[in-house]
CSV table of C-alpha atoms and ligand atoms in Angstrom, one decimal:
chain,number,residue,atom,x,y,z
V,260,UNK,CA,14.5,13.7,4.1
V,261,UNK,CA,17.3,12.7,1.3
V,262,UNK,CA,16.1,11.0,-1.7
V,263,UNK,CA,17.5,8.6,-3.3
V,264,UNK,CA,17.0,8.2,-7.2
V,265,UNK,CA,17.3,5.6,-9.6
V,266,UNK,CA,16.1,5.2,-12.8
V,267,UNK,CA,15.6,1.4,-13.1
V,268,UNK,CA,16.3,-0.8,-9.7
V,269,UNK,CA,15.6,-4.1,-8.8
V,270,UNK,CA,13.3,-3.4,-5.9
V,271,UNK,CA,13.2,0.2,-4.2
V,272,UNK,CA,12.1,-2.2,-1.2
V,273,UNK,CA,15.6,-4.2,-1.5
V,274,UNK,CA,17.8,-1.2,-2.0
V,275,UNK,CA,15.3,0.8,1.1
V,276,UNK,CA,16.4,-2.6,3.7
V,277,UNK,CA,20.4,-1.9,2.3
V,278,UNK,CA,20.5,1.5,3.4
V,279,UNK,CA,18.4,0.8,7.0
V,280,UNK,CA,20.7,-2.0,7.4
V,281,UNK,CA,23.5,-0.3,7.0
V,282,UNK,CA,22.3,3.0,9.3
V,283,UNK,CA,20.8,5.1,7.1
V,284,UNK,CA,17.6,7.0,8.4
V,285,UNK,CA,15.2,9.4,7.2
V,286,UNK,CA,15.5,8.8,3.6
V,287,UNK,CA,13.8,7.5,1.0
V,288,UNK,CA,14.5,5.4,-2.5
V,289,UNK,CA,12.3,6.1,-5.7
V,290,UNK,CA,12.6,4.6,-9.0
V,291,UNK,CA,11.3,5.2,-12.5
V,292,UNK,CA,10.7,1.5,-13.2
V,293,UNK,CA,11.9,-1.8,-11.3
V,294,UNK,CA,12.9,-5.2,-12.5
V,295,UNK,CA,11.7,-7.2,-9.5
V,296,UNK,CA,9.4,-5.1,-7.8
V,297,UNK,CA,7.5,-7.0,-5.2
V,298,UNK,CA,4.3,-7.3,-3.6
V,299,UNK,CA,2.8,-9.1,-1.0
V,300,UNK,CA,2.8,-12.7,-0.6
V,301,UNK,CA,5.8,-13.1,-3.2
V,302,UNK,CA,4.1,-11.5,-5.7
V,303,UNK,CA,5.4,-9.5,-8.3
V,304,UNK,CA,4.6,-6.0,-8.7
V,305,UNK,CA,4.0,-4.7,-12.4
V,306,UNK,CA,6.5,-1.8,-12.6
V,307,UNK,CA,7.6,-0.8,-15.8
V,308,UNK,CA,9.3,2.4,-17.0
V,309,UNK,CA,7.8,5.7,-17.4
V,310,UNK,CA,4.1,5.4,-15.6
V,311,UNK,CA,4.4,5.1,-12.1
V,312,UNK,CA,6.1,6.4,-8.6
V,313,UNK,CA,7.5,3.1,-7.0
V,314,UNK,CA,9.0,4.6,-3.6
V,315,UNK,CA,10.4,3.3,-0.1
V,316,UNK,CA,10.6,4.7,3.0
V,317,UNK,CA,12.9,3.6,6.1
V,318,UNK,CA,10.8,4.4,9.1
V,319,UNK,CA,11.4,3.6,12.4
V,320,UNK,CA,10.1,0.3,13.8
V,321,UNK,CA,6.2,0.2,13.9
V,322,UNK,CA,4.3,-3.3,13.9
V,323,UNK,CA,3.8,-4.0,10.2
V,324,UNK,CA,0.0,-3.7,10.2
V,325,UNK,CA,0.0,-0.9,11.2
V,326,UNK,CA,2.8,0.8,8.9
V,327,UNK,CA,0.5,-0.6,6.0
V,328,UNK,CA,-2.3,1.0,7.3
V,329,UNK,CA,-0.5,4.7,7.6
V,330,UNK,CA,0.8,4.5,4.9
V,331,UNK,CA,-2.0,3.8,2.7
V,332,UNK,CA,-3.9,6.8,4.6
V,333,UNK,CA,-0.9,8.9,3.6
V,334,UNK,CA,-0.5,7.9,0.4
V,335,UNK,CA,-4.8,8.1,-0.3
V,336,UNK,CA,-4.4,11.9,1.2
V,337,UNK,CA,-1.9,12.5,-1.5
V,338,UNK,CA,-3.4,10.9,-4.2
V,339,UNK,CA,-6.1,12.8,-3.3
V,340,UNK,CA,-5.1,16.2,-3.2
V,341,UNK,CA,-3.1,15.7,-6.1
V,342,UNK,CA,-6.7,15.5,-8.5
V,343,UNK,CA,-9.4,15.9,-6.7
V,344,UNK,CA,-11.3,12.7,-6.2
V,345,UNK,CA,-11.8,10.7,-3.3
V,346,UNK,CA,-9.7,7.4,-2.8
V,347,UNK,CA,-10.8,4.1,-1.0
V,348,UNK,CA,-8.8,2.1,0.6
V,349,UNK,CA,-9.3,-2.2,-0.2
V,350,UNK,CA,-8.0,-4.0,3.2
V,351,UNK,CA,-5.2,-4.0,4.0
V,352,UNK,CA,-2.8,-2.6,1.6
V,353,UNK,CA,-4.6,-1.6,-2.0
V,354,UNK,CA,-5.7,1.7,-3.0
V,355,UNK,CA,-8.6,1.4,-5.0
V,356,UNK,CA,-9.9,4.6,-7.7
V,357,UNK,CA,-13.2,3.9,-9.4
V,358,UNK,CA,-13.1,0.4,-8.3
V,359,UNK,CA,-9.1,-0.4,-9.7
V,360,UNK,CA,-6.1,-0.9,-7.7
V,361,UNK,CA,-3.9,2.2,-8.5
V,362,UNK,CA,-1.4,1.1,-5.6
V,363,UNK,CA,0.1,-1.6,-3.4
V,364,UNK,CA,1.7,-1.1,-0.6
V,365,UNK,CA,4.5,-3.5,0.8
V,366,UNK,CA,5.6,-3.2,4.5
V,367,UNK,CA,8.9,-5.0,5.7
V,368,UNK,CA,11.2,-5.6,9.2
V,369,UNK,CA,14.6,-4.9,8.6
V,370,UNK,CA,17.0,-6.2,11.4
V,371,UNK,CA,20.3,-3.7,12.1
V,372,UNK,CA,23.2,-6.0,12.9
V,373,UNK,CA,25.1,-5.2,15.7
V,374,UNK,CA,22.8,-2.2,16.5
V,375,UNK,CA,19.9,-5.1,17.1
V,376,UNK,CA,16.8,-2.1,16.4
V,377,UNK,CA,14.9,-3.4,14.0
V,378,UNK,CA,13.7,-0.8,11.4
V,379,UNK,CA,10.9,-0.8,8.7
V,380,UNK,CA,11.1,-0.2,5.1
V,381,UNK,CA,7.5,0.5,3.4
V,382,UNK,CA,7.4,0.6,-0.4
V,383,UNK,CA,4.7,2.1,-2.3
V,384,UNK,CA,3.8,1.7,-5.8
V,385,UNK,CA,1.3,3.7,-8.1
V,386,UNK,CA,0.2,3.7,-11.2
V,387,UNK,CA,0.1,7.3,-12.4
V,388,UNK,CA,0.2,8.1,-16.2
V,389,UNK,CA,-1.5,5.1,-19.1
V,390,UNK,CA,-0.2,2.1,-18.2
V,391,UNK,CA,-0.7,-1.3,-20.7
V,392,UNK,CA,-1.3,-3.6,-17.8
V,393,UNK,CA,-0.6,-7.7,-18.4
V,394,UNK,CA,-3.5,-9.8,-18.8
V,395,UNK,CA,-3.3,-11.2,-15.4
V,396,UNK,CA,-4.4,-7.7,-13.9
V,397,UNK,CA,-5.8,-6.0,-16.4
V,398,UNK,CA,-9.2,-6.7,-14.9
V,399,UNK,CA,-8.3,-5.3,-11.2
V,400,UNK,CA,-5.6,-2.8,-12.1
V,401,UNK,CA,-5.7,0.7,-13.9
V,402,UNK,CA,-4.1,4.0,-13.5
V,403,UNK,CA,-4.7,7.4,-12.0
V,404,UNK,CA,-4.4,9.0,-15.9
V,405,UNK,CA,-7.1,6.5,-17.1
V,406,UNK,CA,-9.4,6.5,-14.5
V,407,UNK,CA,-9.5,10.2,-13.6
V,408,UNK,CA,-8.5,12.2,-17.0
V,409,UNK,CA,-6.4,13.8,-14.9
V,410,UNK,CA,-2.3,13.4,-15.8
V,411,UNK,CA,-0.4,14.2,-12.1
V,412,UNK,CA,2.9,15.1,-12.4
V,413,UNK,CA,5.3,12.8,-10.5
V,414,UNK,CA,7.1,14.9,-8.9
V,415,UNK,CA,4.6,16.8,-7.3
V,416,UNK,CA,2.6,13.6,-6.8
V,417,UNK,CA,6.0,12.8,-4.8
V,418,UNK,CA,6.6,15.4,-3.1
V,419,UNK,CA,2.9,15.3,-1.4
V,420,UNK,CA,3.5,11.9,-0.7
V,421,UNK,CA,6.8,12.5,1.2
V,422,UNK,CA,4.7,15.8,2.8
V,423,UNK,CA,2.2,13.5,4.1
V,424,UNK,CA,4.6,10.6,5.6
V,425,UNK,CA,6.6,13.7,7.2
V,426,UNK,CA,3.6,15.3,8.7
V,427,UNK,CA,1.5,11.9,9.4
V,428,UNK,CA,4.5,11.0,11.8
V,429,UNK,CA,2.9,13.3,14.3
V,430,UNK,CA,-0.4,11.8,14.1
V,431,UNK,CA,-2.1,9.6,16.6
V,432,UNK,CA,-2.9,6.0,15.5
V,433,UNK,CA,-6.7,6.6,16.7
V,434,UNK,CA,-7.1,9.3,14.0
V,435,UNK,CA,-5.3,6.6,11.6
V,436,UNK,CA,-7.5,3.9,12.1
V,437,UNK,CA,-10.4,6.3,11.9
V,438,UNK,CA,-9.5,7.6,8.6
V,439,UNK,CA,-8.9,4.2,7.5
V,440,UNK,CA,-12.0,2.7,8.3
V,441,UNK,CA,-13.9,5.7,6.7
V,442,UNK,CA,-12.1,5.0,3.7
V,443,UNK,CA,-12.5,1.4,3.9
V,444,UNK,CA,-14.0,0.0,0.3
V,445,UNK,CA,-14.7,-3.5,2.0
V,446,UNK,CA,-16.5,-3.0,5.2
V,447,UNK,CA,-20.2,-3.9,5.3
V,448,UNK,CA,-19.7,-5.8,2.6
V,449,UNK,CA,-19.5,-9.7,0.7
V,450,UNK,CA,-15.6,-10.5,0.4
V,451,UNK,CA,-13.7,-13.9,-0.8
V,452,UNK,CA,-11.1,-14.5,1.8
V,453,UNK,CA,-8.2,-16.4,-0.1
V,454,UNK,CA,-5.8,-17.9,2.3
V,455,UNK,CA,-3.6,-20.4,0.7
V,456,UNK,CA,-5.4,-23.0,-1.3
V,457,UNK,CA,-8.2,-22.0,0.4
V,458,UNK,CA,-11.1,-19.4,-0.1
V,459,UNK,CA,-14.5,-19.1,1.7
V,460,UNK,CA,-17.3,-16.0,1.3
V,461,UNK,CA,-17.7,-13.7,4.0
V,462,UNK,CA,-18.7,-10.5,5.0
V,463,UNK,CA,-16.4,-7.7,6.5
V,464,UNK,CA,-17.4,-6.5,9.7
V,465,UNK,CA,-14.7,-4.0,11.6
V,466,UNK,CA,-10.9,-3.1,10.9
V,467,UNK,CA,-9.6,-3.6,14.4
V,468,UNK,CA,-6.9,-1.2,16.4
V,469,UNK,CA,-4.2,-3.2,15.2
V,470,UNK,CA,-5.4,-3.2,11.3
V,471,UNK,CA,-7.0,-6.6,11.4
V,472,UNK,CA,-9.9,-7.4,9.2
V,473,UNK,CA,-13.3,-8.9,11.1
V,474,UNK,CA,-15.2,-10.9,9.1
V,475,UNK,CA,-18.3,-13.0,9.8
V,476,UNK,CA,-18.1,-16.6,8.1
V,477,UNK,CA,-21.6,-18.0,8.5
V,478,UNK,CA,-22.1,-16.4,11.6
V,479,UNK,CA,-18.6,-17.0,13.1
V,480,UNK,CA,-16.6,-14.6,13.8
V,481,UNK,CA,-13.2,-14.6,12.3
V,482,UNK,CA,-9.9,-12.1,12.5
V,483,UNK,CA,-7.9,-11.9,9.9
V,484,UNK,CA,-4.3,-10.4,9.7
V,485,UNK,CA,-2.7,-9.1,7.0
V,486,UNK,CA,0.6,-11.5,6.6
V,487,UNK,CA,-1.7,-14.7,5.7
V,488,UNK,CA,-4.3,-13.4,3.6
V,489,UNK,CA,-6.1,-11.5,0.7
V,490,UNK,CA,-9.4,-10.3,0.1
V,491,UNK,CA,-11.3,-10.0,-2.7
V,492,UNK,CA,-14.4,-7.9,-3.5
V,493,UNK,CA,-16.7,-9.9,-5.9
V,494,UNK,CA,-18.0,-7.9,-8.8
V,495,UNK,CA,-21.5,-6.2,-8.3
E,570,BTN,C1,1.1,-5.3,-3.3
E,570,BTN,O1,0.3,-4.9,-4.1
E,570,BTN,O2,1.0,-6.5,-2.9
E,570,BTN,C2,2.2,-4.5,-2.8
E,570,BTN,C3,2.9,-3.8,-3.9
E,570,BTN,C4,4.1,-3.0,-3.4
E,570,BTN,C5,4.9,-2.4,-4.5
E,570,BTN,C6,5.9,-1.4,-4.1
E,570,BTN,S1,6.6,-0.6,-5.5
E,570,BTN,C7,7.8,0.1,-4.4
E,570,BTN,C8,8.2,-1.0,-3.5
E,570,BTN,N1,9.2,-1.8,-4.1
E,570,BTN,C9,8.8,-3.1,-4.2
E,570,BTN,O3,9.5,-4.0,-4.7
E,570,BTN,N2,7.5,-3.2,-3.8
E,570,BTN,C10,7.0,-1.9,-3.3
């Protein structure tokens, strides 16, 4: 796989579509810091310089769901092995250490021109070394230094990652979803289901074979897809 680096980008998603676009395959774009890195639901993603691993892969096409939910089993299996200690996965796209999102994970359909295969880009971000989170996050967020006295080094961190996309490709997308779900932080439990101006309490049931959350809303049953909505895990 080629890597492409950069010290400060925009987006490593952005610059990931710009090479798929324009034909470039197995690679993949990792940054020091971007200046408009971007999460779901247009929202930004905290990345300044120095503390974290903000990477993108451009795979081939794979329904989105489903690309968020290998890559956050990939990405938990390197984490992982890097220190030591177990990482849960919050539907559909957080990793969650200790109870704090330590990575997002952002998966997009990129259209070829003139070639017409569409291809995927999925861009990871985590927080690695001390990080001095904004205000707005500093409640949900924290870093893998922080929370597990244990400072990876980035590069190995990296190259893990990029061991476990490589080798993942080969796996079937029953042992995916099984390794998912036994990660899962939310199932069994109360969530807040945020979608749009809305929210309602309900409890999270099943991740289904396409990555879809079941929840129960007073008894009915409800699925809920990635694209549209968040979750949210109420203190306990
Ligand atoms: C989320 O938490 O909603 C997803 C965050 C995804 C962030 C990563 S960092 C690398 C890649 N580039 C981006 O602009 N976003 C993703």
């Amino acid at each position: 796989m080629i890597i492409e680096r950069h010290q400060s980008i925009g987006s490593t998603n952005d610059r990931a579509k710009e090479l798929a676009a324009s034909g470039v395959r197995d690679v993949c774009v990792v940054a020091d810091s971007q200046t408009c890195g971007r999460g779901r639901m247009g929202r930004s993603f905290f990345s300044p310089p120095g503390t974290g691993l903000y990477v993108s892969f451009v795979l081939p096409p794979e329904d989105l769901s489903m690309l968020t939910v290998s890559a956050a089993v990939f990405t938990a299996r390197a984490v992982e092995k890097t220190i030591g200690t177990q990482v849960g996965i919050k539907w559909v796209n957080d990793l969650l250490l200790c109870g704090k999102k330590i990575c997002g994970i952002l998966a997009e359909g990129v259209f070829c021109p003139g070639e017409g295969i569409p291809y995927a880009v999925v861009g990871i971000g985590i927080n690695v070394l001390k990080a001095d989170f904004p205000e707005s996050i500093r409640e949900t967020a924290g870093d893998i230094e922080s929370l597990s006295g244990i400072k990876p080094d980035k590069e190995e961190l990296l190259s893990r990652l990029i061991a476990e996309f490589e080798n993942g490709a080969h796996a079937s997308r029953r042992d995916i979803l099984g390794e998912y779900r036994s990660r899962s932080v939310v199932l069994g439990k109360e969530i807040r289901v945020f979608r749009g101006t809305e929210s309602y309490a309900a409890t999270a049931l099943s991740v289904d074979d396409n990555g879809g959350l079941w929840v129960s809303r007073e008894g009915e049953r409800i699925l809920l897809q990635s694209g549209e909505v968040s979750i949210r895990i109420p203190q306990e």
